[in-house]
Amino acid sequence: MTEDSQRNFRSVYYEKVGFRGVEEKKSLEILLKDDCLDVEKLCTFSQRFPLPSMYRALVWKVLLGILPPHHESHAQVMMYRKEQYSDVLHALEVIRFISDATPQVEVYLYMHRLESGKLPRSPSFPLPKAFEQYLNLEDSRLLSHLKASSAVSKLPYDLWFKRCFAGCLPESSLQRVWDKVISGSCKILVFVAVEILLTFKIKVTALNSAEKITKFLENIPQDSSDAIVSKAIDLWHKHCGNPVHSA
């Protein structure tokens, strides 16, 4: 039995006896023990497996470049980052892009855009085209219904693709999606949107106006969220394949 097949056997065994992710957690802990973290391996791990909650914040910060790979620099860099956060927040208040009434998710978005030199925001956003493409592959009749209802251009794309489902999915499900986004796979957002439509196909096809469809999709039932994310990840792997590097 090869090393890969042994690992696959152990993973299946752990999952069957109720210890899903045990081996993956151990692998991550080994990566995190290095004095200089391997960003590429952490990125690949995040794309292949859900991150354990106890390590998620650290891995996200490293992948986003908030913290450097070297452990010994983390404390000092975090001090600088806190000062940077206060400066950017103050700048947005001074130029009146935000106020006390601005939703927190929008504050973070503006901060990111100011830091990346993209303020004010650009109107171009290509993910809706990919959404139509993959929905057509999975269920062309459902896409036809959306077009017949004039709903395609009115779907909650901002909620899905600009807020990355913040305010749409509960935190536990959202974290699994953001694991993929932060590790470099924004396309997972497309498949979450597609899976939402597939999951609620009966409800959506029973609605005959763009306004009703959009209103429903902006407030989907929360009890299906974990299943939606799991199926979306399966769709993502189906159409885009698996990461090629070993975690």
PDB file of C-alpha atoms in Angstrom:
ATOM      1  CA  MET A   1       0.000   0.000   0.000  1.00  0.00           C
ATOM      2  CA  THR A   2       1.446   3.363  -1.032  1.00  0.00           C
ATOM      3  CA  GLU A   3       1.849   6.292   1.375  1.00  0.00           C
ATOM      4  CA  ASP A   4      -1.039   8.198  -0.259  1.00  0.00           C
ATOM      5  CA  SER A   5      -3.374   5.202  -0.110  1.00  0.00           C
ATOM      6  CA  GLN A   6      -2.452   4.618   3.546  1.00  0.00           C
ATOM      7  CA  ARG A   7      -3.272   8.242   4.328  1.00  0.00           C
ATOM      8  CA  ASN A   8      -6.585   7.990   2.460  1.00  0.00           C
ATOM      9  CA  PHE A   9      -7.446   4.800   4.350  1.00  0.00           C
ATOM     10  CA  ARG A  10      -6.681   6.431   7.694  1.00  0.00           C
ATOM     11  CA  SER A  11      -8.710   9.518   6.782  1.00  0.00           C
ATOM     12  CA  VAL A  12     -11.735   7.402   5.855  1.00  0.00           C
ATOM     13  CA  TYR A  13     -11.349   5.351   9.046  1.00  0.00           C
ATOM     14  CA  TYR A  14     -11.157   8.452  11.255  1.00  0.00           C
ATOM     15  CA  GLU A  15     -14.238   9.882   9.588  1.00  0.00           C
ATOM     16  CA  LYS A  16     -16.248   6.683  10.047  1.00  0.00           C
ATOM     17  CA  VAL A  17     -15.462   6.441  13.758  1.00  0.00           C
ATOM     18  CA  GLY A  18     -16.321  10.077  14.362  1.00  0.00           C
ATOM     19  CA  PHE A  19     -12.872  11.663  14.354  1.00  0.00           C
ATOM     20  CA  ARG A  20     -13.023  13.450  11.043  1.00  0.00           C
ATOM     21  CA  GLY A  21     -10.075  15.773  10.505  1.00  0.00           C
ATOM     22  CA  VAL A  22      -7.804  14.242  13.182  1.00  0.00           C
ATOM     23  CA  GLU A  23      -4.978  13.559  10.751  1.00  0.00           C
ATOM     24  CA  GLU A  24      -5.409  16.884   8.970  1.00  0.00           C
ATOM     25  CA  LYS A  25      -5.186  18.749  12.296  1.00  0.00           C
ATOM     26  CA  LYS A  26      -1.932  16.964  13.116  1.00  0.00           C
ATOM     27  CA  SER A  27      -0.540  17.866   9.690  1.00  0.00           C
ATOM     28  CA  LEU A  28      -1.402  21.526  10.233  1.00  0.00           C
ATOM     29  CA  GLU A  29       0.189  21.539  13.681  1.00  0.00           C
ATOM     30  CA  ILE A  30       3.422  20.235  12.142  1.00  0.00           C
ATOM     31  CA  LEU A  31       3.363  23.067   9.588  1.00  0.00           C
ATOM     32  CA  LEU A  32       2.760  25.649  12.317  1.00  0.00           C
ATOM     33  CA  LYS A  33       5.738  24.455  14.382  1.00  0.00           C
ATOM     34  CA  ASP A  34       8.240  25.670  11.780  1.00  0.00           C
ATOM     35  CA  ASP A  35      10.159  28.822  12.734  1.00  0.00           C
ATOM     36  CA  CYS A  36       9.393  30.166   9.273  1.00  0.00           C
ATOM     37  CA  LEU A  37       5.910  29.169   8.109  1.00  0.00           C
ATOM     38  CA  ASP A  38       5.560  27.783   4.593  1.00  0.00           C
ATOM     39  CA  VAL A  39       2.864  30.039   3.117  1.00  0.00           C
ATOM     40  CA  GLU A  40       2.395  27.891   0.012  1.00  0.00           C
ATOM     41  CA  LYS A  41       1.749  24.762   2.074  1.00  0.00           C
ATOM     42  CA  LEU A  42      -0.643  26.625   4.377  1.00  0.00           C
ATOM     43  CA  CYS A  43      -2.462  27.912   1.310  1.00  0.00           C
ATOM     44  CA  THR A  44      -2.773  24.415  -0.151  1.00  0.00           C
ATOM     45  CA  PHE A  45      -3.924  22.970   3.182  1.00  0.00           C
ATOM     46  CA  SER A  46      -6.640  25.648   3.450  1.00  0.00           C
ATOM     47  CA  GLN A  47      -7.923  24.791   0.000  1.00  0.00           C
ATOM     48  CA  ARG A  48      -8.004  21.058   0.626  1.00  0.00           C
ATOM     49  CA  PHE A  49      -9.327  20.942   4.195  1.00  0.00           C
ATOM     50  CA  PRO A  50     -11.427  23.063   6.589  1.00  0.00           C
ATOM     51  CA  LEU A  51      -9.187  24.868   9.069  1.00  0.00           C
ATOM     52  CA  PRO A  52      -9.555  23.942  12.765  1.00  0.00           C
ATOM     53  CA  SER A  53     -11.156  26.887  14.536  1.00  0.00           C
ATOM     54  CA  MET A  54      -8.307  27.179  17.064  1.00  0.00           C
ATOM     55  CA  TYR A  55      -5.786  27.875  14.277  1.00  0.00           C
ATOM     56  CA  ARG A  56      -7.997  29.729  11.784  1.00  0.00           C
ATOM     57  CA  ALA A  57      -7.182  33.291  12.890  1.00  0.00           C
ATOM     58  CA  LEU A  58      -3.419  32.675  12.790  1.00  0.00           C
ATOM     59  CA  VAL A  59      -3.493  30.994   9.371  1.00  0.00           C
ATOM     60  CA  TRP A  60      -5.744  33.689   7.894  1.00  0.00           C
ATOM     61  CA  LYS A  61      -3.422  36.446   9.136  1.00  0.00           C
ATOM     62  CA  VAL A  62      -0.383  34.755   7.605  1.00  0.00           C
ATOM     63  CA  LEU A  63      -2.096  34.064   4.276  1.00  0.00           C
ATOM     64  CA  LEU A  64      -3.376  37.641   4.062  1.00  0.00           C
ATOM     65  CA  GLY A  65       0.073  39.040   4.798  1.00  0.00           C
ATOM     66  CA  ILE A  66      -1.044  40.622   8.062  1.00  0.00           C
ATOM     67  CA  LEU A  67       1.583  38.559   9.863  1.00  0.00           C
ATOM     68  CA  PRO A  68       4.953  37.528   8.372  1.00  0.00           C
ATOM     69  CA  PRO A  69       5.970  33.859   8.115  1.00  0.00           C
ATOM     70  CA  HIS A  70       8.539  34.263  10.926  1.00  0.00           C
ATOM     71  CA  HIS A  71       7.056  33.512  14.355  1.00  0.00           C
ATOM     72  CA  GLU A  72       9.504  35.718  16.227  1.00  0.00           C
ATOM     73  CA  SER A  73       8.176  38.840  14.478  1.00  0.00           C
ATOM     74  CA  HIS A  74       4.466  38.266  15.141  1.00  0.00           C
ATOM     75  CA  ALA A  75       4.097  40.265  18.371  1.00  0.00           C
ATOM     76  CA  GLN A  76       5.843  43.368  17.064  1.00  0.00           C
ATOM     77  CA  VAL A  77       4.117  43.261  13.682  1.00  0.00           C
ATOM     78  CA  MET A  78       0.680  42.940  15.320  1.00  0.00           C
ATOM     79  CA  MET A  79       1.414  46.094  17.313  1.00  0.00           C
ATOM     80  CA  TYR A  80       2.166  47.941  14.074  1.00  0.00           C
ATOM     81  CA  ARG A  81      -0.951  46.489  12.428  1.00  0.00           C
ATOM     82  CA  LYS A  82      -3.178  47.808  15.222  1.00  0.00           C
ATOM     83  CA  GLU A  83      -1.725  51.281  14.716  1.00  0.00           C
ATOM     84  CA  GLN A  84      -2.255  50.926  10.974  1.00  0.00           C
ATOM     85  CA  TYR A  85      -5.902  49.920  11.518  1.00  0.00           C
ATOM     86  CA  SER A  86      -6.540  53.033  13.614  1.00  0.00           C
ATOM     87  CA  ASP A  87      -4.891  55.291  11.022  1.00  0.00           C
ATOM     88  CA  VAL A  88      -6.905  53.875   8.093  1.00  0.00           C
ATOM     89  CA  LEU A  89     -10.157  54.024  10.054  1.00  0.00           C
ATOM     90  CA  HIS A  90      -9.495  57.654  10.971  1.00  0.00           C
ATOM     91  CA  ALA A  91      -8.683  58.513   7.342  1.00  0.00           C
ATOM     92  CA  LEU A  92     -12.021  57.104   6.133  1.00  0.00           C
ATOM     93  CA  GLU A  93     -13.839  59.129   8.779  1.00  0.00           C
ATOM     94  CA  VAL A  94     -12.026  62.317   7.772  1.00  0.00           C
ATOM     95  CA  ILE A  95     -12.876  61.916   4.068  1.00  0.00           C
ATOM     96  CA  ARG A  96     -16.448  60.978   5.080  1.00  0.00           C
ATOM     97  CA  PHE A  97     -16.562  57.585   3.447  1.00  0.00           C
ATOM     98  CA  ILE A  98     -17.838  56.093   6.694  1.00  0.00           C
ATOM     99  CA  SER A  99     -19.808  57.205   9.726  1.00  0.00           C
ATOM    100  CA  ASP A 100     -21.122  55.646  12.928  1.00  0.00           C
ATOM    101  CA  ALA A 101     -24.080  54.352  10.898  1.00  0.00           C
ATOM    102  CA  THR A 102     -21.943  52.500   8.322  1.00  0.00           C
ATOM    103  CA  PRO A 103     -22.332  48.697   8.641  1.00  0.00           C
ATOM    104  CA  GLN A 104     -19.139  47.110   9.942  1.00  0.00           C
ATOM    105  CA  VAL A 105     -18.775  44.847   6.918  1.00  0.00           C
ATOM    106  CA  GLU A 106     -18.729  47.940   4.667  1.00  0.00           C
ATOM    107  CA  VAL A 107     -16.186  49.646   6.917  1.00  0.00           C
ATOM    108  CA  TYR A 108     -13.812  46.709   6.451  1.00  0.00           C
ATOM    109  CA  LEU A 109     -14.427  46.748   2.705  1.00  0.00           C
ATOM    110  CA  TYR A 110     -13.611  50.461   2.443  1.00  0.00           C
ATOM    111  CA  MET A 111     -10.503  49.971   4.569  1.00  0.00           C
ATOM    112  CA  HIS A 112      -9.276  47.238   2.259  1.00  0.00           C
ATOM    113  CA  ARG A 113      -9.942  49.360  -0.823  1.00  0.00           C
ATOM    114  CA  LEU A 114      -8.194  52.370   0.634  1.00  0.00           C
ATOM    115  CA  GLU A 115      -5.162  50.240   1.497  1.00  0.00           C
ATOM    116  CA  SER A 116      -5.080  48.676  -1.990  1.00  0.00           C
ATOM    117  CA  GLY A 117      -5.597  51.975  -3.815  1.00  0.00           C
ATOM    118  CA  LYS A 118      -9.067  51.091  -5.125  1.00  0.00           C
ATOM    119  CA  LEU A 119     -11.167  53.784  -3.494  1.00  0.00           C
ATOM    120  CA  PRO A 120     -13.736  54.653  -4.764  1.00  0.00           C
ATOM    121  CA  ARG A 121     -14.798  51.163  -5.724  1.00  0.00           C
ATOM    122  CA  SER A 122     -14.676  50.004  -9.304  1.00  0.00           C
ATOM    123  CA  PRO A 123     -18.004  49.058 -10.951  1.00  0.00           C
ATOM    124  CA  SER A 124     -16.483  46.153 -12.865  1.00  0.00           C
ATOM    125  CA  PHE A 125     -17.013  42.745 -11.273  1.00  0.00           C
ATOM    126  CA  PRO A 126     -16.624  39.591 -13.437  1.00  0.00           C
ATOM    127  CA  LEU A 127     -17.972  36.818 -11.132  1.00  0.00           C
ATOM    128  CA  PRO A 128     -21.665  37.063 -12.254  1.00  0.00           C
ATOM    129  CA  LYS A 129     -20.645  35.802 -15.712  1.00  0.00           C
ATOM    130  CA  ALA A 130     -18.950  32.777 -14.189  1.00  0.00           C
ATOM    131  CA  PHE A 131     -22.040  32.235 -12.022  1.00  0.00           C
ATOM    132  CA  GLU A 132     -24.275  32.066 -15.106  1.00  0.00           C
ATOM    133  CA  GLN A 133     -21.823  29.737 -16.836  1.00  0.00           C
ATOM    134  CA  TYR A 134     -21.728  27.150 -14.051  1.00  0.00           C
ATOM    135  CA  LEU A 135     -25.425  27.391 -13.225  1.00  0.00           C
ATOM    136  CA  ASN A 136     -26.131  26.673 -16.885  1.00  0.00           C
ATOM    137  CA  LEU A 137     -23.922  23.577 -16.705  1.00  0.00           C
ATOM    138  CA  GLU A 138     -25.623  22.325 -13.536  1.00  0.00           C
ATOM    139  CA  ASP A 139     -29.240  23.244 -14.330  1.00  0.00           C
ATOM    140  CA  SER A 140     -29.948  25.101 -17.568  1.00  0.00           C
ATOM    141  CA  ARG A 141     -33.713  25.104 -16.942  1.00  0.00           C
ATOM    142  CA  LEU A 142     -33.241  26.919 -13.656  1.00  0.00           C
ATOM    143  CA  LEU A 143     -31.133  29.578 -15.377  1.00  0.00           C
ATOM    144  CA  SER A 144     -33.807  29.897 -18.070  1.00  0.00           C
ATOM    145  CA  HIS A 145     -36.410  30.529 -15.367  1.00  0.00           C
ATOM    146  CA  LEU A 146     -34.268  33.283 -13.880  1.00  0.00           C
ATOM    147  CA  LYS A 147     -33.883  34.878 -17.307  1.00  0.00           C
ATOM    148  CA  ALA A 148     -37.603  34.590 -18.035  1.00  0.00           C
ATOM    149  CA  SER A 149     -38.315  36.309 -14.723  1.00  0.00           C
ATOM    150  CA  SER A 150     -35.766  39.063 -15.541  1.00  0.00           C
ATOM    151  CA  ALA A 151     -34.007  38.125 -12.310  1.00  0.00           C
ATOM    152  CA  VAL A 152     -30.473  37.417 -13.541  1.00  0.00           C
ATOM    153  CA  SER A 153     -29.342  41.050 -13.420  1.00  0.00           C
ATOM    154  CA  LYS A 154     -31.048  41.636 -10.066  1.00  0.00           C
ATOM    155  CA  LEU A 155     -29.660  38.753  -8.030  1.00  0.00           C
ATOM    156  CA  PRO A 156     -27.858  39.758  -4.789  1.00  0.00           C
ATOM    157  CA  TYR A 157     -24.392  39.815  -6.351  1.00  0.00           C
ATOM    158  CA  ASP A 158     -23.082  42.424  -3.895  1.00  0.00           C
ATOM    159  CA  LEU A 159     -24.080  40.209  -0.973  1.00  0.00           C
ATOM    160  CA  TRP A 160     -22.577  37.146  -2.606  1.00  0.00           C
ATOM    161  CA  PHE A 161     -19.417  38.390  -4.297  1.00  0.00           C
ATOM    162  CA  LYS A 162     -18.470  41.728  -2.698  1.00  0.00           C
ATOM    163  CA  ARG A 163     -19.408  40.843   0.875  1.00  0.00           C
ATOM    164  CA  CYS A 164     -18.385  37.199   0.301  1.00  0.00           C
ATOM    165  CA  PHE A 165     -21.677  35.994   1.851  1.00  0.00           C
ATOM    166  CA  ALA A 166     -21.222  37.954   5.087  1.00  0.00           C
ATOM    167  CA  GLY A 167     -24.766  38.579   6.278  1.00  0.00           C
ATOM    168  CA  CYS A 168     -26.054  35.686   4.194  1.00  0.00           C
ATOM    169  CA  LEU A 169     -24.484  32.598   5.798  1.00  0.00           C
ATOM    170  CA  PRO A 170     -24.025  31.937   9.528  1.00  0.00           C
ATOM    171  CA  GLU A 171     -20.510  32.288  10.896  1.00  0.00           C
ATOM    172  CA  SER A 172     -19.744  28.560  11.089  1.00  0.00           C
ATOM    173  CA  SER A 173     -20.518  28.095   7.395  1.00  0.00           C
ATOM    174  CA  LEU A 174     -18.984  31.412   6.381  1.00  0.00           C
ATOM    175  CA  GLN A 175     -15.616  30.472   7.885  1.00  0.00           C
ATOM    176  CA  ARG A 176     -15.356  27.403   5.655  1.00  0.00           C
ATOM    177  CA  VAL A 177     -15.975  29.545   2.570  1.00  0.00           C
ATOM    178  CA  TRP A 178     -13.495  32.211   3.650  1.00  0.00           C
ATOM    179  CA  ASP A 179     -10.828  29.527   4.223  1.00  0.00           C
ATOM    180  CA  LYS A 180     -10.855  29.067   0.443  1.00  0.00           C
ATOM    181  CA  VAL A 181     -11.138  32.771  -0.409  1.00  0.00           C
ATOM    182  CA  ILE A 182      -8.267  33.809   1.859  1.00  0.00           C
ATOM    183  CA  SER A 183      -6.068  31.032   0.500  1.00  0.00           C
ATOM    184  CA  GLY A 184      -6.565  32.422  -3.012  1.00  0.00           C
ATOM    185  CA  SER A 185      -9.648  30.712  -4.475  1.00  0.00           C
ATOM    186  CA  CYS A 186     -12.274  33.425  -4.895  1.00  0.00           C
ATOM    187  CA  LYS A 187     -14.078  31.196  -7.384  1.00  0.00           C
ATOM    188  CA  ILE A 188     -15.555  29.226  -4.483  1.00  0.00           C
ATOM    189  CA  LEU A 189     -17.974  32.159  -4.116  1.00  0.00           C
ATOM    190  CA  VAL A 190     -19.443  31.349  -7.516  1.00  0.00           C
ATOM    191  CA  PHE A 191     -20.138  27.756  -6.532  1.00  0.00           C
ATOM    192  CA  VAL A 192     -21.724  28.755  -3.222  1.00  0.00           C
ATOM    193  CA  ALA A 193     -24.110  30.999  -5.181  1.00  0.00           C
ATOM    194  CA  VAL A 194     -24.826  28.210  -7.660  1.00  0.00           C
ATOM    195  CA  GLU A 195     -25.477  25.709  -4.868  1.00  0.00           C
ATOM    196  CA  ILE A 196     -27.859  28.131  -3.126  1.00  0.00           C
ATOM    197  CA  LEU A 197     -29.918  28.234  -6.315  1.00  0.00           C
ATOM    198  CA  LEU A 198     -29.790  24.453  -6.713  1.00  0.00           C
ATOM    199  CA  THR A 199     -30.749  23.834  -3.081  1.00  0.00           C
ATOM    200  CA  PHE A 200     -33.745  26.156  -3.239  1.00  0.00           C
ATOM    201  CA  LYS A 201     -34.697  25.342  -6.828  1.00  0.00           C
ATOM    202  CA  ILE A 202     -38.303  24.411  -6.011  1.00  0.00           C
ATOM    203  CA  LYS A 203     -38.854  27.620  -4.064  1.00  0.00           C
ATOM    204  CA  VAL A 204     -37.166  29.819  -6.684  1.00  0.00           C
ATOM    205  CA  THR A 205     -39.034  28.312  -9.637  1.00  0.00           C
ATOM    206  CA  ALA A 206     -42.311  28.892  -7.792  1.00  0.00           C
ATOM    207  CA  LEU A 207     -41.569  32.629  -7.692  1.00  0.00           C
ATOM    208  CA  ASN A 208     -42.366  34.526 -10.859  1.00  0.00           C
ATOM    209  CA  SER A 209     -40.872  37.974 -10.308  1.00  0.00           C
ATOM    210  CA  ALA A 210     -37.323  39.252  -9.973  1.00  0.00           C
ATOM    211  CA  GLU A 211     -38.169  41.144  -6.793  1.00  0.00           C
ATOM    212  CA  LYS A 212     -39.568  38.075  -5.027  1.00  0.00           C
ATOM    213  CA  ILE A 213     -36.644  35.884  -6.098  1.00  0.00           C
ATOM    214  CA  THR A 214     -34.067  38.424  -4.953  1.00  0.00           C
ATOM    215  CA  LYS A 215     -35.818  39.015  -1.633  1.00  0.00           C
ATOM    216  CA  PHE A 216     -35.849  35.282  -0.927  1.00  0.00           C
ATOM    217  CA  LEU A 217     -32.176  34.826  -1.859  1.00  0.00           C
ATOM    218  CA  GLU A 218     -31.157  37.699   0.401  1.00  0.00           C
ATOM    219  CA  ASN A 219     -32.738  35.904   3.365  1.00  0.00           C
ATOM    220  CA  ILE A 220     -32.287  32.190   2.776  1.00  0.00           C
ATOM    221  CA  PRO A 221     -33.073  29.721   5.605  1.00  0.00           C
ATOM    222  CA  GLN A 222     -30.013  29.221   7.798  1.00  0.00           C
ATOM    223  CA  ASP A 223     -30.543  25.553   8.619  1.00  0.00           C
ATOM    224  CA  SER A 224     -29.295  24.426   5.195  1.00  0.00           C
ATOM    225  CA  SER A 225     -26.086  26.462   5.233  1.00  0.00           C
ATOM    226  CA  ASP A 226     -23.615  23.737   6.205  1.00  0.00           C
ATOM    227  CA  ALA A 227     -24.953  21.385   3.533  1.00  0.00           C
ATOM    228  CA  ILE A 228     -24.871  24.180   0.945  1.00  0.00           C
ATOM    229  CA  VAL A 229     -21.218  24.925   1.659  1.00  0.00           C
ATOM    230  CA  SER A 230     -20.240  21.235   1.580  1.00  0.00           C
ATOM    231  CA  LYS A 231     -21.965  20.731  -1.779  1.00  0.00           C
ATOM    232  CA  ALA A 232     -20.475  23.985  -3.103  1.00  0.00           C
ATOM    233  CA  ILE A 233     -16.975  22.752  -2.242  1.00  0.00           C
ATOM    234  CA  ASP A 234     -17.763  19.509  -4.089  1.00  0.00           C
ATOM    235  CA  LEU A 235     -18.880  21.534  -7.133  1.00  0.00           C
ATOM    236  CA  TRP A 236     -15.712  23.616  -6.910  1.00  0.00           C
ATOM    237  CA  HIS A 237     -13.564  20.480  -6.978  1.00  0.00           C
ATOM    238  CA  LYS A 238     -15.692  18.993  -9.766  1.00  0.00           C
ATOM    239  CA  HIS A 239     -15.206  21.954 -12.098  1.00  0.00           C
ATOM    240  CA  CYS A 240     -11.814  23.297 -10.982  1.00  0.00           C
ATOM    241  CA  GLY A 241     -10.012  20.199  -9.704  1.00  0.00           C
ATOM    242  CA  ASN A 242      -7.956  19.785  -6.531  1.00  0.00           C
ATOM    243  CA  PRO A 243      -4.855  21.756  -5.487  1.00  0.00           C
ATOM    244  CA  VAL A 244      -1.799  20.109  -7.038  1.00  0.00           C
ATOM    245  CA  HIS A 245       0.623  20.643  -4.151  1.00  0.00           C
ATOM    246  CA  SER A 246       0.670  18.356  -1.161  1.00  0.00           C
ATOM    247  CA  ALA A 247      -0.282  19.907   2.185  1.00  0.00           C
TER     248      ALA A 247
END
